[in-house]
PDB file of C-alpha atoms in Angstrom:
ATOM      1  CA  UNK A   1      91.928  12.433 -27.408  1.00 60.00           C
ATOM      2  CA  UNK A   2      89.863  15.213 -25.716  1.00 73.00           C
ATOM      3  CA  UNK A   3      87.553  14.233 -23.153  1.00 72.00           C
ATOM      4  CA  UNK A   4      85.304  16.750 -24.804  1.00 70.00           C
ATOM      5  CA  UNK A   5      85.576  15.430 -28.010  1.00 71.00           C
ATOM      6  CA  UNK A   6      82.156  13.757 -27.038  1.00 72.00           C
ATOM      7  CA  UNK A   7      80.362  15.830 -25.548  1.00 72.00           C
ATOM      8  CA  UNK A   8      78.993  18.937 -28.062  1.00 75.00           C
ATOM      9  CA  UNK A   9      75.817  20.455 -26.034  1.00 73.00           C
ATOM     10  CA  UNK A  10      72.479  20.158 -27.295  1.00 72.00           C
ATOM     11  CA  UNK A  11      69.486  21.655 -26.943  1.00 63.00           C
ATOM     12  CA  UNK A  12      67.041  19.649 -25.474  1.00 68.00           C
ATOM     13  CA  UNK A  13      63.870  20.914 -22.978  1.00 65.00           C
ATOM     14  CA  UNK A  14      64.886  21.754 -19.398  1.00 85.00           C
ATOM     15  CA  UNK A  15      62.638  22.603 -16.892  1.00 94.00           C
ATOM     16  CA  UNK A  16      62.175  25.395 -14.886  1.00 95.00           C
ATOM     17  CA  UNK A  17      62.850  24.996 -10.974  1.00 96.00           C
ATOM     18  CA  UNK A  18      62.593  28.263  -8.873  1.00 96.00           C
ATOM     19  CA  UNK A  19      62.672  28.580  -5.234  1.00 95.00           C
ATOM     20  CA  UNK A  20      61.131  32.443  -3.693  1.00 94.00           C
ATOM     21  CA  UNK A  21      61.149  32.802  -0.657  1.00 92.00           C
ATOM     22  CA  UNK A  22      60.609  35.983   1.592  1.00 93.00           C
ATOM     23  CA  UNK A  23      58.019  37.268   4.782  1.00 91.00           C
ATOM     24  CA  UNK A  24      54.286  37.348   4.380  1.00 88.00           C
ATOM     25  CA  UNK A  25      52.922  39.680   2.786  1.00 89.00           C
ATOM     26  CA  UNK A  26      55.914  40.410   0.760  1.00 91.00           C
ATOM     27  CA  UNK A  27      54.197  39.010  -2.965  1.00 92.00           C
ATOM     28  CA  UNK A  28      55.669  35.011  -3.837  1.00 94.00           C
ATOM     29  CA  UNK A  29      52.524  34.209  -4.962  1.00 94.00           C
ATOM     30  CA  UNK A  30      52.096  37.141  -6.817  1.00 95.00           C
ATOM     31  CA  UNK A  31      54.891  36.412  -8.591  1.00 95.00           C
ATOM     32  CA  UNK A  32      54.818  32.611  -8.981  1.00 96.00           C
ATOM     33  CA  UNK A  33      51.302  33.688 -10.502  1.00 97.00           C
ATOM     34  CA  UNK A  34      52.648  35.907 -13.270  1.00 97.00           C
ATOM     35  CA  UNK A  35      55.616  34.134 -13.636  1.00 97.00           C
ATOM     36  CA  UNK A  36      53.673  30.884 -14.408  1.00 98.00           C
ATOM     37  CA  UNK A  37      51.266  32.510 -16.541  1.00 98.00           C
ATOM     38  CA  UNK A  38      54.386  34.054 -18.512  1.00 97.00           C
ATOM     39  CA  UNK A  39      56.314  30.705 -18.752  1.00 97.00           C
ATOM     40  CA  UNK A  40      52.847  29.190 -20.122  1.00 97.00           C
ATOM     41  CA  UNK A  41      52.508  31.398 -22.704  1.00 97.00           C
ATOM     42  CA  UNK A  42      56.510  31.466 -23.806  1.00 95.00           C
ATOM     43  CA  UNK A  43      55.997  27.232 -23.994  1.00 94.00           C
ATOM     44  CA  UNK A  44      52.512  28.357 -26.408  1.00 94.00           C
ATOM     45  CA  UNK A  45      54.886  31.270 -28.015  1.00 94.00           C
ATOM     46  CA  UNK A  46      57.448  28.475 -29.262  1.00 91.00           C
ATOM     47  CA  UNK A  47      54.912  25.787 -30.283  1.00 92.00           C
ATOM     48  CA  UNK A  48      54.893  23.902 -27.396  1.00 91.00           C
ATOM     49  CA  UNK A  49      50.865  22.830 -26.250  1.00 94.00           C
ATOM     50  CA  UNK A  50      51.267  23.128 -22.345  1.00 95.00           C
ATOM     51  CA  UNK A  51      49.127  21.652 -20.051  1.00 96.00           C
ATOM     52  CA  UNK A  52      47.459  23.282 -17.195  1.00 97.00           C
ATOM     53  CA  UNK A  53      49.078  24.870 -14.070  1.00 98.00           C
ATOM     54  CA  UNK A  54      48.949  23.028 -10.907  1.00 97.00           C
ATOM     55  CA  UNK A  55      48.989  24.841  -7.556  1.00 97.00           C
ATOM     56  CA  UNK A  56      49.436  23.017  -4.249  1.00 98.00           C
ATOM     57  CA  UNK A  57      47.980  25.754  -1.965  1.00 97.00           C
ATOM     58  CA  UNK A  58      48.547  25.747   2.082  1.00 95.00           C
ATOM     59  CA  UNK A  59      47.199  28.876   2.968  1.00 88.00           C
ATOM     60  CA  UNK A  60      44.549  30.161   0.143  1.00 87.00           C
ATOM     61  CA  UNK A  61      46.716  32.550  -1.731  1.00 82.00           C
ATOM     62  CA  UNK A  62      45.543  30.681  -4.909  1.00 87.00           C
ATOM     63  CA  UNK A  63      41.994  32.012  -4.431  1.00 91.00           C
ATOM     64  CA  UNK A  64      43.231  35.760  -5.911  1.00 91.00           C
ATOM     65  CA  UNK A  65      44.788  34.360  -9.046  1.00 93.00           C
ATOM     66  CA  UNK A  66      41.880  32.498 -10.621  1.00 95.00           C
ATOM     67  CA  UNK A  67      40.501  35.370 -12.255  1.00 96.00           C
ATOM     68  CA  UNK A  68      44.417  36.369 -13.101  1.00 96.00           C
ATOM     69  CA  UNK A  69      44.130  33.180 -14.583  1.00 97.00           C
ATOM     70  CA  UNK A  70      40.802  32.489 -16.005  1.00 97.00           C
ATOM     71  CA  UNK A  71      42.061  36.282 -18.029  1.00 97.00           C
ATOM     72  CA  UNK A  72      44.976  35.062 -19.490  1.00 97.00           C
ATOM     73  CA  UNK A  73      43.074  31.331 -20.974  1.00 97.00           C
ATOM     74  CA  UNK A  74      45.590  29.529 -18.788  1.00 97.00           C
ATOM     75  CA  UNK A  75      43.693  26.681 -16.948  1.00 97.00           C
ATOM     76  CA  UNK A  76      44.047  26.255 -13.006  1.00 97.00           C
ATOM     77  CA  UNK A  77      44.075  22.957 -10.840  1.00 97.00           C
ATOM     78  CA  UNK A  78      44.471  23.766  -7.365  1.00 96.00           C
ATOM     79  CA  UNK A  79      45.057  21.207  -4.236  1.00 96.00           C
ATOM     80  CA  UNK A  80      44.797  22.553  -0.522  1.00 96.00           C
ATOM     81  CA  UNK A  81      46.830  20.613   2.147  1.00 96.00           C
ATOM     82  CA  UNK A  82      49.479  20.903   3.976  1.00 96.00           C
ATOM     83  CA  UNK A  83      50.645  17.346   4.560  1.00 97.00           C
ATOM     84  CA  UNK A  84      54.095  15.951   3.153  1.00 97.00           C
ATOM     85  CA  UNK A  85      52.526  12.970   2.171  1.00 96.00           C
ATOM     86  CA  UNK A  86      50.000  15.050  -0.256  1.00 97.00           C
ATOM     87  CA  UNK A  87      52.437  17.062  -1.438  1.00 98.00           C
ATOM     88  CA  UNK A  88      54.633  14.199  -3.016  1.00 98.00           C
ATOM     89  CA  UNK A  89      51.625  12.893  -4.041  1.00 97.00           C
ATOM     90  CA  UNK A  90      50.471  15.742  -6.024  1.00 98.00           C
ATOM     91  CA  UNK A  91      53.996  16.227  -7.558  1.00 98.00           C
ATOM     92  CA  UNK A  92      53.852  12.782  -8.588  1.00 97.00           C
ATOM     93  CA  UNK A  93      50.858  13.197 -10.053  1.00 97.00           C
ATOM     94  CA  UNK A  94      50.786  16.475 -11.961  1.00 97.00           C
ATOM     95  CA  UNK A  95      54.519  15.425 -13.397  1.00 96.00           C
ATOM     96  CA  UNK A  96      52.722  11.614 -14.622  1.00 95.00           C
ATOM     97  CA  UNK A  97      49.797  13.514 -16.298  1.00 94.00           C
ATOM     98  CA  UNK A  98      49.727  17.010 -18.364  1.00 91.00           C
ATOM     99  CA  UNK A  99      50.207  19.359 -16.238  1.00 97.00           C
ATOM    100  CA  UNK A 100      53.661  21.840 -17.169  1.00 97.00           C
ATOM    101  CA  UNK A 101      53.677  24.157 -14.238  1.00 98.00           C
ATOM    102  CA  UNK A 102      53.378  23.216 -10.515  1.00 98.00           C
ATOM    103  CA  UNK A 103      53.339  26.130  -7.683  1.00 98.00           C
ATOM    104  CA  UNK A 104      53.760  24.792  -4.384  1.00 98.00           C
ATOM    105  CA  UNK A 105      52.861  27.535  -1.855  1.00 95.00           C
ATOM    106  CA  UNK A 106      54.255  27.403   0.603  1.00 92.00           C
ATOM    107  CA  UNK A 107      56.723  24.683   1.200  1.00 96.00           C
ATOM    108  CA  UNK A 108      57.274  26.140   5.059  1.00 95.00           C
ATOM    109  CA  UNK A 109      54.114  25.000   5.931  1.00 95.00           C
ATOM    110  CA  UNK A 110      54.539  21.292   4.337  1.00 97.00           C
ATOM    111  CA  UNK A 111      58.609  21.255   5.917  1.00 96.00           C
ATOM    112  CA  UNK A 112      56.844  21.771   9.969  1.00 94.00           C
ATOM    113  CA  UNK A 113      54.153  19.603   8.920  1.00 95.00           C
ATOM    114  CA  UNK A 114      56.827  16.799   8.619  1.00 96.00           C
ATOM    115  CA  UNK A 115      58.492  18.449  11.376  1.00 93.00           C
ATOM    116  CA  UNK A 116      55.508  18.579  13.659  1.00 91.00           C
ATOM    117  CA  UNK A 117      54.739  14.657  12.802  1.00 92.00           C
ATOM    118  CA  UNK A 118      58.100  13.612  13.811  1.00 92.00           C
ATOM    119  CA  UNK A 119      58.038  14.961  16.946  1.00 90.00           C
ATOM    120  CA  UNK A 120      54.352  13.492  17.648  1.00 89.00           C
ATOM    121  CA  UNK A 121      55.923  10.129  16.581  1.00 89.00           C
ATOM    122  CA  UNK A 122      58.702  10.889  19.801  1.00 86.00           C
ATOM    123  CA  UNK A 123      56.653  12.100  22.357  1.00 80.00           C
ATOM    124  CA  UNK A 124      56.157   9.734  24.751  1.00 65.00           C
ATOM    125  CA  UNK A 125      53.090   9.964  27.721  1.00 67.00           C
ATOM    126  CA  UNK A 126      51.708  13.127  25.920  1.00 64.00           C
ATOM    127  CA  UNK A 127      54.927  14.705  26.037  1.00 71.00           C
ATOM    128  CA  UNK A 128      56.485  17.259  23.837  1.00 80.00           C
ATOM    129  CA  UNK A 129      59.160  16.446  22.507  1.00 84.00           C
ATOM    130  CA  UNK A 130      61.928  18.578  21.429  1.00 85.00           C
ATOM    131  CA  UNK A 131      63.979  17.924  17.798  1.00 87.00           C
ATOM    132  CA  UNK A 132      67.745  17.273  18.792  1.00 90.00           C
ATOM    133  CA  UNK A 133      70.941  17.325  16.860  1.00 91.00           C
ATOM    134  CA  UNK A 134      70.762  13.666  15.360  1.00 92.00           C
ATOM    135  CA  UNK A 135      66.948  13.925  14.596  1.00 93.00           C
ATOM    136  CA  UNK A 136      67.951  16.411  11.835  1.00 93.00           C
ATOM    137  CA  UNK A 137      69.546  13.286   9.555  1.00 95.00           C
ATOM    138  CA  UNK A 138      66.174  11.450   9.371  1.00 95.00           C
ATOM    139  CA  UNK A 139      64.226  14.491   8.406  1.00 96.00           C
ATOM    140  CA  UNK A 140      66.775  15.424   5.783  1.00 96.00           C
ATOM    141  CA  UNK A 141      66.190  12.129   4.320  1.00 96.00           C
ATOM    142  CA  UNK A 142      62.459  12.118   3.963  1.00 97.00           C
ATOM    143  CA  UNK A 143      62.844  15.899   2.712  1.00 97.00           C
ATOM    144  CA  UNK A 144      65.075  14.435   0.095  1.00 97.00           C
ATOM    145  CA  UNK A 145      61.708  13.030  -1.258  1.00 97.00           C
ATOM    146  CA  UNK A 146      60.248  16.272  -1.971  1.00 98.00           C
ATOM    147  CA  UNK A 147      64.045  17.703  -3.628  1.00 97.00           C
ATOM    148  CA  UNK A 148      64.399  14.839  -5.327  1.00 97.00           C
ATOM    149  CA  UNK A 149      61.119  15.126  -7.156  1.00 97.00           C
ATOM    150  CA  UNK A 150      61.953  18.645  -7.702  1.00 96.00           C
ATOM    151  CA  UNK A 151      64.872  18.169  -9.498  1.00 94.00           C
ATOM    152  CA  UNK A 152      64.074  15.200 -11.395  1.00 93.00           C
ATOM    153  CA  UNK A 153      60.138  16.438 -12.534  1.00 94.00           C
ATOM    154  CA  UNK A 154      59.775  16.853 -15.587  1.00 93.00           C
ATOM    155  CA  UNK A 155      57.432  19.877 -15.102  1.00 95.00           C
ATOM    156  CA  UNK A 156      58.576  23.412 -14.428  1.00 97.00           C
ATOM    157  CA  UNK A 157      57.953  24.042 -10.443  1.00 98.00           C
ATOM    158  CA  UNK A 158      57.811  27.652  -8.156  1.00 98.00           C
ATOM    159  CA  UNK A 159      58.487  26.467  -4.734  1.00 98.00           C
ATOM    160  CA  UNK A 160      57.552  29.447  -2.045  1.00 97.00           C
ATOM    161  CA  UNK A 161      58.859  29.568   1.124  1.00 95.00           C
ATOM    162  CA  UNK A 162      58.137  31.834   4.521  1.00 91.00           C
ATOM    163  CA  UNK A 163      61.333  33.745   5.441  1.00 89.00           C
ATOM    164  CA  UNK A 164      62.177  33.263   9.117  1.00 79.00           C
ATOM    165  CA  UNK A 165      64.140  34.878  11.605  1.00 71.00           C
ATOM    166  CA  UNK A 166      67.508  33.410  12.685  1.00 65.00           C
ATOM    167  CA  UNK A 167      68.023  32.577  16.197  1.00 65.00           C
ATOM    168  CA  UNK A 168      69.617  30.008  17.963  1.00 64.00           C
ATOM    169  CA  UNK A 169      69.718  27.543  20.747  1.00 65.00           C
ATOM    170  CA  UNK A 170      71.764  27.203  23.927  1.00 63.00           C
ATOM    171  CA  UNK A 171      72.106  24.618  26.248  1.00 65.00           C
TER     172      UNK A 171
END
């Protein structure tokens, strides 16, 4: 016996996880804007009724597409913040009501939020502190939080992301 013998594919609804990322200026929103406006109408196009797009905005680059938006009959929800805690929250709750798109822009700004947090959390006396080698496990695991969702929503979601520059440390 096969051990595919069981297991003939079917179609059943996936959902759409992108990551863009690239330096300011350089058009992600742009893009998750038309892209999500696209992916709306293909889910209308094949009989599907989608509900609105969600954007979770850290930096006002929403404020351009509304009227990209408002042309195209797509409806717009948008949430400014840049806390971790708000974005899991939001991503929770567009994927528990009817919303089919979610645009997080950008996720940079939510990852040194957490980031920034931790290291408040260290510094002792009004200190700075600085992240070290084994701090890098705990922050991995309450990112997990945010990847997990974003595999597991079920609701399509753009994540943007700042390019950076590469450099390193040496002690």
């Amino acid at each position: 016996m096969s051990i595919w013998s069981s297991t003939e594919a079917e179609n059943t609804l996936g959902y759409l996880k992108a990551a863009v990322f690239g330096f300011q200026g350089s058009g992600k929103t742009f893009a998750a804007v038309k892209q999500a406006i696209g992916l709306h109408k293909h889910l209308t196009s094949i009989g599907q009724k989608p509900g609105p797009v969600g954007i979770f905005d850290t930096e006002r680059g929403a404020d351009f597409a509304v009227p990209e938006f408002k042309r195209h009959g797509v409806p717009l929800f948008v949430i400014r913040g840049r806390a971790f805690a708000k974005l899991i929250e939001a991503i929770d709750e567009a994927a528990s009501s009817n919303f089919s798109i979610l645009i997080v822009d950008s996720a940079t700004h939510v990852w040194r939020d957490l980031c920034d947090s931790y290291q408040k959390s260290k510094g002792a006396n009004g200190r700075s502190y600085r992240l070290q080698f084994q701090d890098w496990a705990f922050l991995k695991s309450e990112w997990a939080q945010f990847t997990d969702r974003l595999v597991n929503a079920k609701l399509h979601m753009l994540v943007l992301g700042r390019a950076g520059h590469e450099y390193a440390n040496v002690e």
